[in-house]
XYZ file of N, CA, C and O in Angstrom:
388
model
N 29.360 15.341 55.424
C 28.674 16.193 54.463
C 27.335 16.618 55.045
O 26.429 15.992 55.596
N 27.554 18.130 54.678
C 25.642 18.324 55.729
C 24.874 18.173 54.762
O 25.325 18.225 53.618
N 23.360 17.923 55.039
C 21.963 17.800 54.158
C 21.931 19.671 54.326
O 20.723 19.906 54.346
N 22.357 20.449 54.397
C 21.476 21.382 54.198
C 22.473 22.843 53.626
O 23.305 23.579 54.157
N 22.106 22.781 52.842
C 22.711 24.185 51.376
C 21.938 25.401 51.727
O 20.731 25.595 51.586
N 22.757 26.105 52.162
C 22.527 27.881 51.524
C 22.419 28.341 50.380
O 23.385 29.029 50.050
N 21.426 28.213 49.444
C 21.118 29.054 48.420
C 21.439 30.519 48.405
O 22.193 31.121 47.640
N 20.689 30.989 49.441
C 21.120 32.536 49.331
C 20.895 32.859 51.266
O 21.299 31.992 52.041
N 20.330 33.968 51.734
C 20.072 34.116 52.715
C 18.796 34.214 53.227
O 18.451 34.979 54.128
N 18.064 33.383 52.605
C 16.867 33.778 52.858
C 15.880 32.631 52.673
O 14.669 32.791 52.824
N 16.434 31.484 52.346
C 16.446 30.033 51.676
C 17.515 28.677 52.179
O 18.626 28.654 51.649
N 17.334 28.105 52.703
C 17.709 26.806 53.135
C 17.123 25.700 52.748
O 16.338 25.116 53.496
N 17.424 25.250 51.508
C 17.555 23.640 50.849
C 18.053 22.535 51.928
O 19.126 22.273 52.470
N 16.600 21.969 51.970
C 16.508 20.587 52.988
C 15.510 19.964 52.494
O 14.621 20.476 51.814
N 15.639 18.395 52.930
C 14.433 18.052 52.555
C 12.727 18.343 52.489
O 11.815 18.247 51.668
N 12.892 18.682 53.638
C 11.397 19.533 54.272
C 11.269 20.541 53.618
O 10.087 20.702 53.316
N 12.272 21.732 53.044
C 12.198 22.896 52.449
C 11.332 22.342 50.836
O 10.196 22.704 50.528
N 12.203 21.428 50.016
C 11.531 20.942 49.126
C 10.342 20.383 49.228
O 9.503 20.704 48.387
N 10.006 19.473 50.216
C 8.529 19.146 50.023
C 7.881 20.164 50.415
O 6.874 19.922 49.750
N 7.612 21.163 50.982
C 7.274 22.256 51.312
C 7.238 23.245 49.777
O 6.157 23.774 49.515
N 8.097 23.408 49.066
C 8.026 24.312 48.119
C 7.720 23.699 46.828
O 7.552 24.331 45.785
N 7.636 21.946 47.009
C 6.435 21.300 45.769
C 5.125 20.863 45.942
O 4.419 20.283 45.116
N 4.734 21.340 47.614
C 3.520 20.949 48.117
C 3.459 19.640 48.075
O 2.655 19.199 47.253
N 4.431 18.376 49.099
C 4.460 17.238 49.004
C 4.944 16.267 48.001
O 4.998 15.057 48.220
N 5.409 17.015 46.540
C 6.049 16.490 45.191
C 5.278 16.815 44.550
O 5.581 16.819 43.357
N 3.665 17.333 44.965
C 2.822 17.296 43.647
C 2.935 17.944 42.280
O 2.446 17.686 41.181
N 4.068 19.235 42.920
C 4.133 20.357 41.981
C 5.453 19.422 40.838
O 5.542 19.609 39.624
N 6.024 18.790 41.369
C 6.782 18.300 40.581
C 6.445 16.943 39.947
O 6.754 16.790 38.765
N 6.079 16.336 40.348
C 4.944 14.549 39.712
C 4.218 15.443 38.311
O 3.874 14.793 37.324
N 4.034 16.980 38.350
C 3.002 17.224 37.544
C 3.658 17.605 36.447
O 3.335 17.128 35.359
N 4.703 18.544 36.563
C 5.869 19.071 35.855
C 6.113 17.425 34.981
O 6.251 17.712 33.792
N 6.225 15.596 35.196
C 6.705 15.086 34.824
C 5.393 14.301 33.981
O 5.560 13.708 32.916
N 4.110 14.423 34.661
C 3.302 13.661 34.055
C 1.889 15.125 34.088
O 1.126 15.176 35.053
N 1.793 15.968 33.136
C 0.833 16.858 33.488
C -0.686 16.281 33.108
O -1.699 16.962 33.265
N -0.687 15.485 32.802
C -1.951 15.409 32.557
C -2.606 14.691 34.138
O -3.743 14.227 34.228
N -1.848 14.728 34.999
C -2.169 14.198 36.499
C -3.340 15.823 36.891
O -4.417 15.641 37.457
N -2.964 17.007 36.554
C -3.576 17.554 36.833
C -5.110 18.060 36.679
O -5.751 18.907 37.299
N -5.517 16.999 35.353
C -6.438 16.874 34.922
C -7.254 15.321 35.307
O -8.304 14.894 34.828
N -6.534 14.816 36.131
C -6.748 13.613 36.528
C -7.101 13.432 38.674
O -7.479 12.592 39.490
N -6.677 14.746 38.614
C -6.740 15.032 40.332
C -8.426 14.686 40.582
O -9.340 15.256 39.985
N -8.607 13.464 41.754
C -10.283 13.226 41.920
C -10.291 14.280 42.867
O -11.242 15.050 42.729
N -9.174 14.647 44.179
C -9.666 15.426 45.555
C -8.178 15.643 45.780
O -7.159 15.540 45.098
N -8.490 15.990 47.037
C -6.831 16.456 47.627
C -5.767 14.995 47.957
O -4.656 15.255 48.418
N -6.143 13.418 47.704
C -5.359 12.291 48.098
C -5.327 11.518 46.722
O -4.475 10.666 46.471
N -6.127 11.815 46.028
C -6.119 11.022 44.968
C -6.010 11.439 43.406
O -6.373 12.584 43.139
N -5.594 10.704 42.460
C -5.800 10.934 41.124
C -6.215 9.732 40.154
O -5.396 8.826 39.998
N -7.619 9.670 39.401
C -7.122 8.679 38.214
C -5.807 8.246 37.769
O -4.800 8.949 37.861
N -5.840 7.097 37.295
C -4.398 6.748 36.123
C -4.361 7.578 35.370
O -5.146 8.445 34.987
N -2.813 7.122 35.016
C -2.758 7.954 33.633
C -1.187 6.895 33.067
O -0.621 5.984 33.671
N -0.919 7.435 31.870
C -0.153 6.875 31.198
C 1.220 6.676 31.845
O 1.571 7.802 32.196
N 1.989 5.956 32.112
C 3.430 6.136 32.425
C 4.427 6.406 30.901
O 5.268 5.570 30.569
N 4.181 7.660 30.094
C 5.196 7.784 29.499
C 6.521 7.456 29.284
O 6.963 7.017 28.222
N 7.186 7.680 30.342
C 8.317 6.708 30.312
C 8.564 4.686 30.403
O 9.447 3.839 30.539
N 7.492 4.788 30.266
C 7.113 3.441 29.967
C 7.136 3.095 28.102
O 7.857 2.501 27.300
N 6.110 3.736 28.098
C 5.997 4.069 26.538
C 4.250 3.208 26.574
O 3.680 2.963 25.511
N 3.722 2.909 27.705
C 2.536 2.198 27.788
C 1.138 2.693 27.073
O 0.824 3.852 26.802
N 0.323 1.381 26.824
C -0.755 1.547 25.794
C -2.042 2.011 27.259
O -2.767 3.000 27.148
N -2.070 1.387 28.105
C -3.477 1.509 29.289
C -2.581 2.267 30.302
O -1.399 1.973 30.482
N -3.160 3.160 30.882
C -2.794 4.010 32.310
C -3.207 2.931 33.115
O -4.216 2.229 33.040
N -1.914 2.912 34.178
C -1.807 1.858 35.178
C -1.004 2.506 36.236
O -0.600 1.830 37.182
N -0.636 4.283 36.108
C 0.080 4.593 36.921
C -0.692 5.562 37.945
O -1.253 6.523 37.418
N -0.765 5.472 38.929
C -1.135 5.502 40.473
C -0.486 7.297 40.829
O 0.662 7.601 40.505
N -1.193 8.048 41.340
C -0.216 8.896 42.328
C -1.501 9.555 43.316
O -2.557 10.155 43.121
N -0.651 9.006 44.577
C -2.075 9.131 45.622
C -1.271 9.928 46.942
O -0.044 10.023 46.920
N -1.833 10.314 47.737
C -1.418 11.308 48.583
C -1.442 10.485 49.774
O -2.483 9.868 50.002
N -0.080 10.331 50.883
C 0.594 9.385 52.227
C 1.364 10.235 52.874
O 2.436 10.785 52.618
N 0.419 10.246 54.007
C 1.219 11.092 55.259
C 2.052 12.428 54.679
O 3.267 12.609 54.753
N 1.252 13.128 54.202
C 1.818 14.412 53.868
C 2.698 14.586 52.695
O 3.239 15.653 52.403
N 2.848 13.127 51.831
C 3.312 13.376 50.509
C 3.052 12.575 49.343
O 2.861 11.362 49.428
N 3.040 13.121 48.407
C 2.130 12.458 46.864
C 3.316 11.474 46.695
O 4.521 11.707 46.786
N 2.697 10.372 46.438
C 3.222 9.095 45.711
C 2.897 8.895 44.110
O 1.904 9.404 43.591
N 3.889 8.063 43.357
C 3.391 7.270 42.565
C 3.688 5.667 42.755
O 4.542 5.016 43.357
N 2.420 5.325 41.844
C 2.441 3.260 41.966
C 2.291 3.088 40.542
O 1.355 3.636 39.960
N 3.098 2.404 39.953
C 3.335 1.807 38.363
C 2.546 0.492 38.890
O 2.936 -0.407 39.635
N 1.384 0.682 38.287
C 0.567 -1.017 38.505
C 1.445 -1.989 37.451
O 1.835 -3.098 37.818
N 1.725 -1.451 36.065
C 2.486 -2.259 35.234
C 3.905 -2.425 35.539
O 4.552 -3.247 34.891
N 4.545 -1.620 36.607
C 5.959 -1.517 36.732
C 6.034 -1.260 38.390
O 6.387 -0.115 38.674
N 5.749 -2.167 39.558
C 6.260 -1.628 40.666
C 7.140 -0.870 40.817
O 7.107 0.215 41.397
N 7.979 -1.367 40.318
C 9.549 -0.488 40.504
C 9.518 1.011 40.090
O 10.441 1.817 40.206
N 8.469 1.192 39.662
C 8.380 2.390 39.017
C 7.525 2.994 40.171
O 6.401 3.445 39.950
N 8.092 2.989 41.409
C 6.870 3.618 42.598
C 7.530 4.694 43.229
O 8.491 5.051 42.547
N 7.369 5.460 44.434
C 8.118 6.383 45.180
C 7.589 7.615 45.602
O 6.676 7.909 44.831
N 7.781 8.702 46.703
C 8.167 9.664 46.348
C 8.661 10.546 45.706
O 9.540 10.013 45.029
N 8.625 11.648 45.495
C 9.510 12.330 44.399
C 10.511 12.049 44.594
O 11.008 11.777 43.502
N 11.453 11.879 45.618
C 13.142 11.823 46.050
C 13.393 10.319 45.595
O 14.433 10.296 44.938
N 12.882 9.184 45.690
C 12.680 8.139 44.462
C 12.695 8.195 43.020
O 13.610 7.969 42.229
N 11.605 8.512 42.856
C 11.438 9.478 41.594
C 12.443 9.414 40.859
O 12.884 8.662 39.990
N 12.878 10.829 41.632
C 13.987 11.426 40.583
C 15.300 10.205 40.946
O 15.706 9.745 39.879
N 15.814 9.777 41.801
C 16.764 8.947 41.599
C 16.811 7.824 40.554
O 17.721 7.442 39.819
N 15.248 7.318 40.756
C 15.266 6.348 39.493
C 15.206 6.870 38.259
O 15.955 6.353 37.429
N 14.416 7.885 37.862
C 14.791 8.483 36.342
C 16.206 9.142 36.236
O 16.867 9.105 35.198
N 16.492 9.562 37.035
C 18.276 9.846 36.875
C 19.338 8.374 36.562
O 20.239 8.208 35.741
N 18.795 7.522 37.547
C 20.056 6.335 37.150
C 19.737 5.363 36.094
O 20.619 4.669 35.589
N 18.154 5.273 35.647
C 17.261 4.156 34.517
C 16.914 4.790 33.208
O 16.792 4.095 32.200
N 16.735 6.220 33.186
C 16.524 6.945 32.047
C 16.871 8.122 31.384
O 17.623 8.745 32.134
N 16.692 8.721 30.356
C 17.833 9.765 29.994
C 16.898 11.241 31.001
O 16.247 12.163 30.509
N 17.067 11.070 31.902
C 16.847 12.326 32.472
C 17.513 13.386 33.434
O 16.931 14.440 33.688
């Protein structure tokens, strides 16, 4: 099976294409938690903020910028860490998403 889809002709879906067209995941971490965008300190870092899908009372969730791509860190939930391509696997197989 190849990693890489033809959308159309003008577009090639790969990994690199996606981090490239969410600017490292950020565009998408934000789409899931927006108030990160109000939480951005500089270009590597952000305050906490709530892990909604947690359902949590104190922001304990982390999303900081590594070697060219935004992370998150669940201080209350390691497991709740990753890249976006993490990310989304774990809210796809742990939650209704």
């Amino acid at each position: 099976m190849s990693n890489h889809h033809k959308n159309n002709g003008d577009f090639e879906l790969t990994r690199e294409s996606l981090i490239e067209a969410t600017e490292g995941g950020w565009l998408f971490f934000t789409k899931l938690f927006p108030e990160l965008i109000h939480a951005r300190r500089n270009d590597r870092r952000c305050d906490n903020v709530k892990n909604h899908f947690r359902g949590e009372r104190k922001a304990s969730l982390s999303c900081f910028k590594k070697s060219g791509m935004w992370r998150l860190y669940d201080h209350g939930d390691p497991d709740f860490s990753g890249d976006m391509f993490t990310i989304y696997k774990l809210l796809k197989q742990d939650y209704e998403f």
